Short mmCIF file of C-alpha atoms and ligand atoms in Angstrom, two decimals:
data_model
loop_
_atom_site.label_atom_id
_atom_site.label_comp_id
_atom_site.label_asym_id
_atom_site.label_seq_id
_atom_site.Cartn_x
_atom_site.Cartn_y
_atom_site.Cartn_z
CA UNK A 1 -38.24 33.79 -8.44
CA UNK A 2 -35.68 32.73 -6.05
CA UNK A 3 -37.81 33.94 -3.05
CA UNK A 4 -40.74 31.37 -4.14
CA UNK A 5 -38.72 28.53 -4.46
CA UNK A 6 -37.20 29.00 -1.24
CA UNK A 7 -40.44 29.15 0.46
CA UNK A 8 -40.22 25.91 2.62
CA UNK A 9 -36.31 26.15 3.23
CA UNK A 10 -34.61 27.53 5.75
CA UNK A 11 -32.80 30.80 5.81
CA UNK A 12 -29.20 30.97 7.08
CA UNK A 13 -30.42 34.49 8.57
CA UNK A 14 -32.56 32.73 11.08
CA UNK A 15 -30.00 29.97 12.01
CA UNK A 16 -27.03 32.14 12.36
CA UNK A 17 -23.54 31.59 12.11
CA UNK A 18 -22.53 29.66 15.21
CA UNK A 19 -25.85 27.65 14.45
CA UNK A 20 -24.81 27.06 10.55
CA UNK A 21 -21.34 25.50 11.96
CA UNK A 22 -22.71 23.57 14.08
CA UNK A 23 -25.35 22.10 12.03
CA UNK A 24 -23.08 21.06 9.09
CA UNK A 25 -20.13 20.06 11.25
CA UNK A 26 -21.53 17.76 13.44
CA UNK A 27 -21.84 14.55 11.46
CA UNK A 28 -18.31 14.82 10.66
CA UNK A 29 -16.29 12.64 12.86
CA UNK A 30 -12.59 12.09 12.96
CA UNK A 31 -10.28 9.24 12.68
CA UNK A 32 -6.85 10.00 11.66
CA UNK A 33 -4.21 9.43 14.45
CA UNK A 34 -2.65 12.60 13.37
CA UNK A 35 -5.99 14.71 14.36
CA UNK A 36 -5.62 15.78 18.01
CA UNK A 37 -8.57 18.06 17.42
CA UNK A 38 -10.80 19.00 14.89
CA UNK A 39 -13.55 21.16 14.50
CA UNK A 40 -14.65 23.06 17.96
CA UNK A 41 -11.96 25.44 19.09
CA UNK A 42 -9.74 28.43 18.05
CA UNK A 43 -7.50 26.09 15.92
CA UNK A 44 -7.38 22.32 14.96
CA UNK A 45 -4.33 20.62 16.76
CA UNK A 46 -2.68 17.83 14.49
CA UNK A 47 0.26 15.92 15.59
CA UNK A 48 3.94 16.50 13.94
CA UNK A 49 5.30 12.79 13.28
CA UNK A 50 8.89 12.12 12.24
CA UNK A 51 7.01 12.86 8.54
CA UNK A 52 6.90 15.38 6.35
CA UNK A 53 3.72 17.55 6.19
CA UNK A 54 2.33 19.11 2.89
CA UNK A 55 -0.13 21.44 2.80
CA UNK A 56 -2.63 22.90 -0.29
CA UNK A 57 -5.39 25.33 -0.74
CA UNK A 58 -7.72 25.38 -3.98
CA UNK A 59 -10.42 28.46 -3.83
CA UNK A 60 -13.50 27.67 -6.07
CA UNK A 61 -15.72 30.92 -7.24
CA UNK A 62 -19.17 30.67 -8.73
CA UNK A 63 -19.52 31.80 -11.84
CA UNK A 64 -15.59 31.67 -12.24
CA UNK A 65 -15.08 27.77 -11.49
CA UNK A 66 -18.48 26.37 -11.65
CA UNK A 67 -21.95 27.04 -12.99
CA UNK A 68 -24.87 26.29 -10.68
CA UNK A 69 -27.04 25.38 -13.58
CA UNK A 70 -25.59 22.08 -13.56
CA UNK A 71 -23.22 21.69 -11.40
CA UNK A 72 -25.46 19.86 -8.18
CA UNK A 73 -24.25 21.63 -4.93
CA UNK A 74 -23.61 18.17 -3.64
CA UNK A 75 -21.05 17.46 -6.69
CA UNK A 76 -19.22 21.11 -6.31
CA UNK A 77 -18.95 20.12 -2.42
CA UNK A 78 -17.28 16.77 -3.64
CA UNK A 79 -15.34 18.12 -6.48
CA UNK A 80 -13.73 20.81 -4.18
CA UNK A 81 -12.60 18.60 -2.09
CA UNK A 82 -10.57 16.18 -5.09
CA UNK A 83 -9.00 19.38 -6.12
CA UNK A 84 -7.15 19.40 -3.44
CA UNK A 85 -6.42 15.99 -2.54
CA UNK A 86 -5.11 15.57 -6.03
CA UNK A 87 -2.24 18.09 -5.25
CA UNK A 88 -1.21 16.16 -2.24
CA UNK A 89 -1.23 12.81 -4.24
CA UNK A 90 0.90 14.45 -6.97
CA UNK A 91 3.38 14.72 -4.26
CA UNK A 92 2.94 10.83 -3.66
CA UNK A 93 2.22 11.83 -0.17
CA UNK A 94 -1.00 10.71 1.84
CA UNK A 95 -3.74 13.09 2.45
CA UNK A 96 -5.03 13.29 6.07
CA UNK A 97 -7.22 16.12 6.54
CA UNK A 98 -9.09 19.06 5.58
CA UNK A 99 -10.28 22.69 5.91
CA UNK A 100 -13.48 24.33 4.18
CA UNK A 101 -13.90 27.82 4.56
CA UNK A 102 -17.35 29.25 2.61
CA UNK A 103 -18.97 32.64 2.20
CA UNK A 104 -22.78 31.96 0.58
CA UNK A 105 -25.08 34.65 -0.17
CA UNK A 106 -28.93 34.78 1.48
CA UNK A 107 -29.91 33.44 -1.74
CA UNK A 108 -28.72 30.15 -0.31
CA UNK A 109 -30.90 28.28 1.88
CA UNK A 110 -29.77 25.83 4.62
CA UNK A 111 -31.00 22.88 2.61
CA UNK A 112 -28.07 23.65 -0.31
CA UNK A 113 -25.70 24.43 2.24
CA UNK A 114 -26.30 20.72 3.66
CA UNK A 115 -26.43 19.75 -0.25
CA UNK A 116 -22.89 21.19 -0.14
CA UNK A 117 -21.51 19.32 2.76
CA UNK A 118 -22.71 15.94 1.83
CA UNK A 119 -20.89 16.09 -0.98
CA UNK A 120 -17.69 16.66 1.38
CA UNK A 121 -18.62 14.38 3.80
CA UNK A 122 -18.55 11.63 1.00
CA UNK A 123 -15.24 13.01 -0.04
CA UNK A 124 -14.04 12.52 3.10
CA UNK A 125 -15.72 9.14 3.69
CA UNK A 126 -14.08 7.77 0.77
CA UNK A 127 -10.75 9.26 0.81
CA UNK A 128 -10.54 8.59 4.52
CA UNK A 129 -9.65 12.22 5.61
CA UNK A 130 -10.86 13.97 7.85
CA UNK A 131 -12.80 17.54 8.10
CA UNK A 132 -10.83 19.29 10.90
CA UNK A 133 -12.15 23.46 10.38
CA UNK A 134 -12.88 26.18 8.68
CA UNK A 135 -14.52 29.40 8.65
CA UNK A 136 -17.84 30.34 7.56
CA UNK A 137 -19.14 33.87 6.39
CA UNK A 138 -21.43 35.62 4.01
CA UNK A 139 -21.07 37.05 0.64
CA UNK A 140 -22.59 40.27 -1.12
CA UNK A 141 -23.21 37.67 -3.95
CA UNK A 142 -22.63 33.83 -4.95
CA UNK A 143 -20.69 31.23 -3.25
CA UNK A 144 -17.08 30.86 -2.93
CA UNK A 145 -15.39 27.70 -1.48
CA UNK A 146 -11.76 27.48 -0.33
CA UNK A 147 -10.70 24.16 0.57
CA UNK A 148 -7.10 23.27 2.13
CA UNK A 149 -5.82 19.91 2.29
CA UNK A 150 -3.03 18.13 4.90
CA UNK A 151 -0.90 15.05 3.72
CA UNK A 152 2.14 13.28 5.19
CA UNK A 153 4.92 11.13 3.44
CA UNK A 154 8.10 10.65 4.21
CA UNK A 155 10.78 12.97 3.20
CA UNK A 156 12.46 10.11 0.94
CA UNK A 157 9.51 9.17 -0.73
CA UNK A 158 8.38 13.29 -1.78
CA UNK A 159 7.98 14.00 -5.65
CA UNK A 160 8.45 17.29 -7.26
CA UNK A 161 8.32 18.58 -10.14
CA UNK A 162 11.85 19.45 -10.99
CA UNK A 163 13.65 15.73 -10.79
CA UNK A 164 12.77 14.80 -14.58
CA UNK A 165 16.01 13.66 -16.36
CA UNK A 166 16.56 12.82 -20.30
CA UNK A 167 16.13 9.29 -21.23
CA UNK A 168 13.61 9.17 -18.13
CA UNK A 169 9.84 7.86 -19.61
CA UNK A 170 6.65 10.40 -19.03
CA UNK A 171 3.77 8.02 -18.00
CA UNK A 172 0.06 9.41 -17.27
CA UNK A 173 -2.50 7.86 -15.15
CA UNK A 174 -6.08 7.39 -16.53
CA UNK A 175 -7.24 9.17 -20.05
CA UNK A 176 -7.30 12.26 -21.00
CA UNK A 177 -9.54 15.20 -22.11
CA UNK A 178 -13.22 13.44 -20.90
CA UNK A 179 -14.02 16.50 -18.41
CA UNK A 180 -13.31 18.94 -20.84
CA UNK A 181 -15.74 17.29 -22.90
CA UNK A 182 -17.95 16.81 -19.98
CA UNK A 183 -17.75 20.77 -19.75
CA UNK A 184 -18.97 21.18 -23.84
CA UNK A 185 -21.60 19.03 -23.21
CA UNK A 186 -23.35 20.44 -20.25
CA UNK A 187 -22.84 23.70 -21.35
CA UNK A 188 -24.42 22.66 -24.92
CA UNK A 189 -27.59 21.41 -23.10
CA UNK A 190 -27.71 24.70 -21.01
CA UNK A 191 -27.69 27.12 -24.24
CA UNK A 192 -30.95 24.07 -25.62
CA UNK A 193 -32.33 24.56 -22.38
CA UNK A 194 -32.86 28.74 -22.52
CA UNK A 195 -34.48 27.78 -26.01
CA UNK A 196 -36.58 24.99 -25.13
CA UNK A 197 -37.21 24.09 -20.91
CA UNK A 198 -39.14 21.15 -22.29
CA UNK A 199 -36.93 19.31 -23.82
CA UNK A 200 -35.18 16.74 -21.95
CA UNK A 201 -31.98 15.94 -23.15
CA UNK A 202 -31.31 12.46 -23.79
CA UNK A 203 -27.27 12.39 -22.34
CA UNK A 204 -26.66 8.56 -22.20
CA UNK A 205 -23.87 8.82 -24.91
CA UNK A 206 -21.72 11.46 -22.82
CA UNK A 207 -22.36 9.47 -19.48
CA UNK A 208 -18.68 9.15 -18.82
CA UNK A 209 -17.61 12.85 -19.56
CA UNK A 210 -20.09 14.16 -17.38
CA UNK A 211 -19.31 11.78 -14.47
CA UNK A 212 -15.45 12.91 -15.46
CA UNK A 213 -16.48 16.62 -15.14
CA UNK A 214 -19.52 16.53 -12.44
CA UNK A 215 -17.57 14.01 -10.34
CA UNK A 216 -14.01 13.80 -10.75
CA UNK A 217 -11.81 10.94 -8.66
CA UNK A 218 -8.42 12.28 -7.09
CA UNK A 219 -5.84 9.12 -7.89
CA UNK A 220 -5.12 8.42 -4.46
CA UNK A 221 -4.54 5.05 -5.65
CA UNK A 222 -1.87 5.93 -7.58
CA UNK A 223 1.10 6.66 -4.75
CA UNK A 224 -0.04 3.46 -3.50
CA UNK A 225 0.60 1.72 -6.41
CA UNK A 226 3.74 3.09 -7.38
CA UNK A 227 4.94 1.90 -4.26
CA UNK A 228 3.90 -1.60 -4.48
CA UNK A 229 5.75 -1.75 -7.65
CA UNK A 230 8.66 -0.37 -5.71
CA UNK A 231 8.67 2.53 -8.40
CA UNK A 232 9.54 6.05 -7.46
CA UNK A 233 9.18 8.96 -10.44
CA UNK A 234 11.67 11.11 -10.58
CA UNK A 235 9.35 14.39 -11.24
CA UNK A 236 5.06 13.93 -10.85
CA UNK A 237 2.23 16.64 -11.49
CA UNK A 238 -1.57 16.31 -11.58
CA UNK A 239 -3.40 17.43 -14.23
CA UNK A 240 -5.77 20.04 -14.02
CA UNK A 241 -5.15 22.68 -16.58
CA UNK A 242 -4.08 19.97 -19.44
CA UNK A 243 -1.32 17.77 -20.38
CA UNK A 244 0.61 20.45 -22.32
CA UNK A 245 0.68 22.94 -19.68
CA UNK A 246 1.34 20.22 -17.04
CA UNK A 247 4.46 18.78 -19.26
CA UNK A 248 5.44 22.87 -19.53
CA UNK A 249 5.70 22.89 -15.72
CA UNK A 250 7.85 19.45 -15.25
CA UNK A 251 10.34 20.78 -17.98
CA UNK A 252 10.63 23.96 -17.39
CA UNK A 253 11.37 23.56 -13.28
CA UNK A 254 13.35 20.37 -14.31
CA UNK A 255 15.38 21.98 -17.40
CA UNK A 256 14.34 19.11 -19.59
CA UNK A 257 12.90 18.95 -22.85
CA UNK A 258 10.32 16.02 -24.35
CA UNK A 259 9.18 13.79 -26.89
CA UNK A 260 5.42 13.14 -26.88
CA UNK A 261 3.88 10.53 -28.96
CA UNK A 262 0.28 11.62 -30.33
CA UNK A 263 -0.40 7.82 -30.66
CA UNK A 264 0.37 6.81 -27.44
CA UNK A 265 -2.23 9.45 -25.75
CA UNK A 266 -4.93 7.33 -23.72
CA UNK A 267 -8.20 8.38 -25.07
CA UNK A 268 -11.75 6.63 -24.16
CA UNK A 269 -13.78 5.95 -26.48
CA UNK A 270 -16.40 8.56 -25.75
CA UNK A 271 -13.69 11.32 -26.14
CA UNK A 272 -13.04 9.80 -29.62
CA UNK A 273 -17.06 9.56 -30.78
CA UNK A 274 -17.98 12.97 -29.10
CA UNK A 275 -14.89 14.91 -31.14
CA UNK A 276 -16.41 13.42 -34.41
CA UNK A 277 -19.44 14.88 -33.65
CA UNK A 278 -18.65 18.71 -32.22
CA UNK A 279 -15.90 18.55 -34.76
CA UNK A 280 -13.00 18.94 -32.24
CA UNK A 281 -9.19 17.14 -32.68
CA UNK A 282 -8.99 14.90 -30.28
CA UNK A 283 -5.25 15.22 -29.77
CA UNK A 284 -5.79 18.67 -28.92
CA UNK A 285 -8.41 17.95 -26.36
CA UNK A 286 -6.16 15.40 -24.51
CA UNK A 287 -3.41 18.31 -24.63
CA UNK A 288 -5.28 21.14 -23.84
CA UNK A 289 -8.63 19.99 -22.07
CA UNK A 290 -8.32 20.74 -17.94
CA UNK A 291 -10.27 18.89 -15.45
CA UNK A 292 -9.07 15.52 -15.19
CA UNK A 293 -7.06 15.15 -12.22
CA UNK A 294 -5.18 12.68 -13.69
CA UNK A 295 -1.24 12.23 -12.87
CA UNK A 296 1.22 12.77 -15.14
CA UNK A 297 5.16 11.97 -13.77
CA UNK A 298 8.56 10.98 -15.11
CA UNK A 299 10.30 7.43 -14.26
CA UNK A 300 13.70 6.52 -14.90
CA UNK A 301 13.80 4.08 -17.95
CA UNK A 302 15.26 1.11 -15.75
CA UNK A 303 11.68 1.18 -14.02
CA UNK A 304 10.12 0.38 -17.62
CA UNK A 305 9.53 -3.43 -16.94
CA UNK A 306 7.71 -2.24 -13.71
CA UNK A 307 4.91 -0.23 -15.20
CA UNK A 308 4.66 -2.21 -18.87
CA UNK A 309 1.34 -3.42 -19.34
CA UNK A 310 -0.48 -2.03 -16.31
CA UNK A 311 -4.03 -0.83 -17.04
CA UNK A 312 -3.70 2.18 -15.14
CA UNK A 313 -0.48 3.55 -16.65
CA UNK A 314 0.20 4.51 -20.14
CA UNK A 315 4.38 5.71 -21.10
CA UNK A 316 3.39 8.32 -23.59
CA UNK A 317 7.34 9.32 -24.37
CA UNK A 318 10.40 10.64 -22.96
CA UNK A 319 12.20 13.30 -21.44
CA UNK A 320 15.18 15.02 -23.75
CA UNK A 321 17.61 17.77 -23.07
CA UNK A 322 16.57 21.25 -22.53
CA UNK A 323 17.77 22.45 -26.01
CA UNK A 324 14.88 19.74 -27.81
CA UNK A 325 12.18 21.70 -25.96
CA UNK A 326 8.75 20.52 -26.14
CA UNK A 327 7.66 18.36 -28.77
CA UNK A 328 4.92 16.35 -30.11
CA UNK A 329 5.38 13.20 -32.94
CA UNK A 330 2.13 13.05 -34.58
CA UNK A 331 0.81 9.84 -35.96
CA UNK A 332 2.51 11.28 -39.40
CA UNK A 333 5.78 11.31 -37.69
CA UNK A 334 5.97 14.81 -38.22
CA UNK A 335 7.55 17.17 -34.99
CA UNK A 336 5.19 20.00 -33.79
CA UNK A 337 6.41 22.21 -31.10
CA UNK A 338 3.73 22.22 -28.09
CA UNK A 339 1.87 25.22 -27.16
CA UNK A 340 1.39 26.22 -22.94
CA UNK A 341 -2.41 26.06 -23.31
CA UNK A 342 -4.60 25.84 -20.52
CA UNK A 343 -7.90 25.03 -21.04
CA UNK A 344 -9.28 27.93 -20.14
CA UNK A 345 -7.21 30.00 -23.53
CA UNK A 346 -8.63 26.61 -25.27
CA UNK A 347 -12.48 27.85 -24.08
CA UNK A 348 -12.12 30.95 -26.23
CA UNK A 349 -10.95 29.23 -29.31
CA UNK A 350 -13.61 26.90 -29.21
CA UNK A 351 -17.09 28.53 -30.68
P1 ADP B 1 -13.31 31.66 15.04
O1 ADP B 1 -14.24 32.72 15.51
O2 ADP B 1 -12.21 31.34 16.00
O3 ADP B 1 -12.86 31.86 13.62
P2 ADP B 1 -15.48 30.05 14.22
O4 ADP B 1 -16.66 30.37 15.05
O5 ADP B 1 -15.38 30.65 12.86
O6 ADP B 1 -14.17 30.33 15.06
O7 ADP B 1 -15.39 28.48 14.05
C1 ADP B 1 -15.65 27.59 15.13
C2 ADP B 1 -15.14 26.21 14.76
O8 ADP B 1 -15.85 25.73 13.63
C3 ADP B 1 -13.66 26.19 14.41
O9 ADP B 1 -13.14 24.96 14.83
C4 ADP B 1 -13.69 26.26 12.89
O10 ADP B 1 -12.52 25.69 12.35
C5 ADP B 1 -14.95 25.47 12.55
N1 ADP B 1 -15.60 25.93 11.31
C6 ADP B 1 -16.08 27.16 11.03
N2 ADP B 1 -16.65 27.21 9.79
C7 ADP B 1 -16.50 25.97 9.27
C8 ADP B 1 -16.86 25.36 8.01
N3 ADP B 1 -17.48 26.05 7.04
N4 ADP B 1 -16.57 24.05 7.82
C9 ADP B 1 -15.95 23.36 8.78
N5 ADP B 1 -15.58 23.85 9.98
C10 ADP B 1 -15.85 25.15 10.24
MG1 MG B 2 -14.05 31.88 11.95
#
């Protein structure tokens, strides 16, 4: 079945390696000071400023990370790239370039491989970095990506995840738990599909948790704007496996404890309609759903007046001592300890 509908395409057999990297490297052009060279040689040569340099790798598997029967090649290309770049923004650092290494199966034709790399060319178009190597290879089965990203900041102005203090706010970016969502939707329509092909799903009131899960945004906006509002958190992590398990890592490598406020969790409205409807608690999804590549970070509580009111930034408690642990007051102003789930454990609970 795969053979017919790859009749008109190209095979990577016939193209071969050297030809593959050239063809989907060479609309990629450069344009950071930094990159001396890019693609072309036996390394990429980038130039060492009085900066500091940070440096992160994501690998994405198929059938471990993303389903081909909706994920669009050109989305995973896209997505796999603001995996990355979100880890270098949660270091309030500026990302620069990239690396994409792939192994593809012959079930692949060219045509998906090019899918593939527009989506990272747009990546890189918007986020202004630039594509500077990788390696290419084949697999026994599927596609695996591995994508490394390059930022700079200076050494002063470096967040980690260990500098949360008591009395310091925790403020996330964004809302949570829509690509989670995203994720229960898609695969809903997948399990109708087997059953019916005909039927066309009608997906206009999930539009924004799809987007959020089929095209995620790294906040490279937010570094920025913590700097214009002369604001520097004391501890910052993006969130990709959930706000629980994110809030786990900040206190655990800080030795703080917290105080979450179920009330003050930013939810969008299609988070709130869609739990109604498959049943889910929404607080739970905001704690436990991955996927959103939102920020979450720790500001002392003199910064308050800076952040108050802005659309993008929502204090959802504080940081206590280590002894307080982790805890959640629900809208009942009742204390519930909070669990380490990543939203993969959540994925088995859910039926
Ligand atoms: P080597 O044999 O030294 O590993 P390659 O032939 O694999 O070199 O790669 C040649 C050039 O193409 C290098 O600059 C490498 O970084 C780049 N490259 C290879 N594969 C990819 C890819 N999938 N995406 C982007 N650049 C690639
Ligand atoms: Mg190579």
């Amino acid at each position: 079945m795969l053979e017919d509908k790859n009749q008109n395409k190209t095979s990577l057999a016939e193209l071969g390696e050297f030809g593959l990297i050239n063809h989907i490297t060479k609309y990629f052009k450069v344009s950071k000071p930094s990159t001396i060279k890019g693609v072309g040689d036996d390394a990429a040569v980038l130039d060492a400023s009085e900066k500091q340099t940070l440096v992160t790798t994501d690998l994405l598997i198929e059938g471990v990370h993303f389903d081909l029967s909706y994920m669009p090649l050109k989305h995973l290309g896209y997505k796999s790239v603001m995996v990355n770049l979100s880890d270098v923004y949660a270091m309030n650092a500026e990302a620069e370039q990239i690396t994409v290494s792939i192994a593809v199966s012959n079930r692949f034709p060219l045509e998906a491989i090019e899918e593939l790399y527009a989506g990272i060319q747009l990546a890189c178009d918007t986020y202004k970095v630039d594509l500077i190597g990788g390696d290419t290879t084949s697999s026994t089965k599927g596609i695996l990506i591995s994508v490394t990203a390059i930022g700079k900041a200076k050494a002063e102005n470096v967040v980690y995840r260990n500098g949360a203090k008591p009395t310091d706010l925790v403020v996330v970016t964004g809302d949570l738990g829509a690509a989670y969502l995203g994720l229960q939707v898609l695969e809903r329509e997948k399990e109708v599909f087997k059953v019916n092909p005909q039927n066309q799903p009608d997906l206009d009131a999930y539009t924004y948790l799809i987007e959020r899960q089929l095209k995620p945004e790294a906040r490279k906006d937010i570094p920025a704007l913590l700097k214009d509002l002369d604001v520097k958190p004391t501890s910052m992590i993006d969130i990709s496996d959930g706000l629980s398990s994110e809030l786990f890592h900040i206190c655990t490598q800080s030795k703080v404890g917290c105080k979450i406020y179920e009330d003050k969790l930013p939810l969008d409205p299609q988070v709130i309609t869609t739990c109604e409807e498959f049943e889910l608690d929404s607080t739970m999804i905001a704690l436990s759903g991955g996927e959103d590549y939102e920020l979450l970070f720790t500001i002392s509580i003199d910064d308050f007046d800076k952040v108050k009111g802005n659309p993008n930034l929502t204090v959802i408690g504080h940081i206590t001592e280590e002894s307080q642990g982790l805890q959640l007051i629900t809208r009942a102003n009742q204390e519930i300890e909070l669990q380490a789930q990543g939203w993969n454990s959540l994925k088995n609970i859910i039926v």
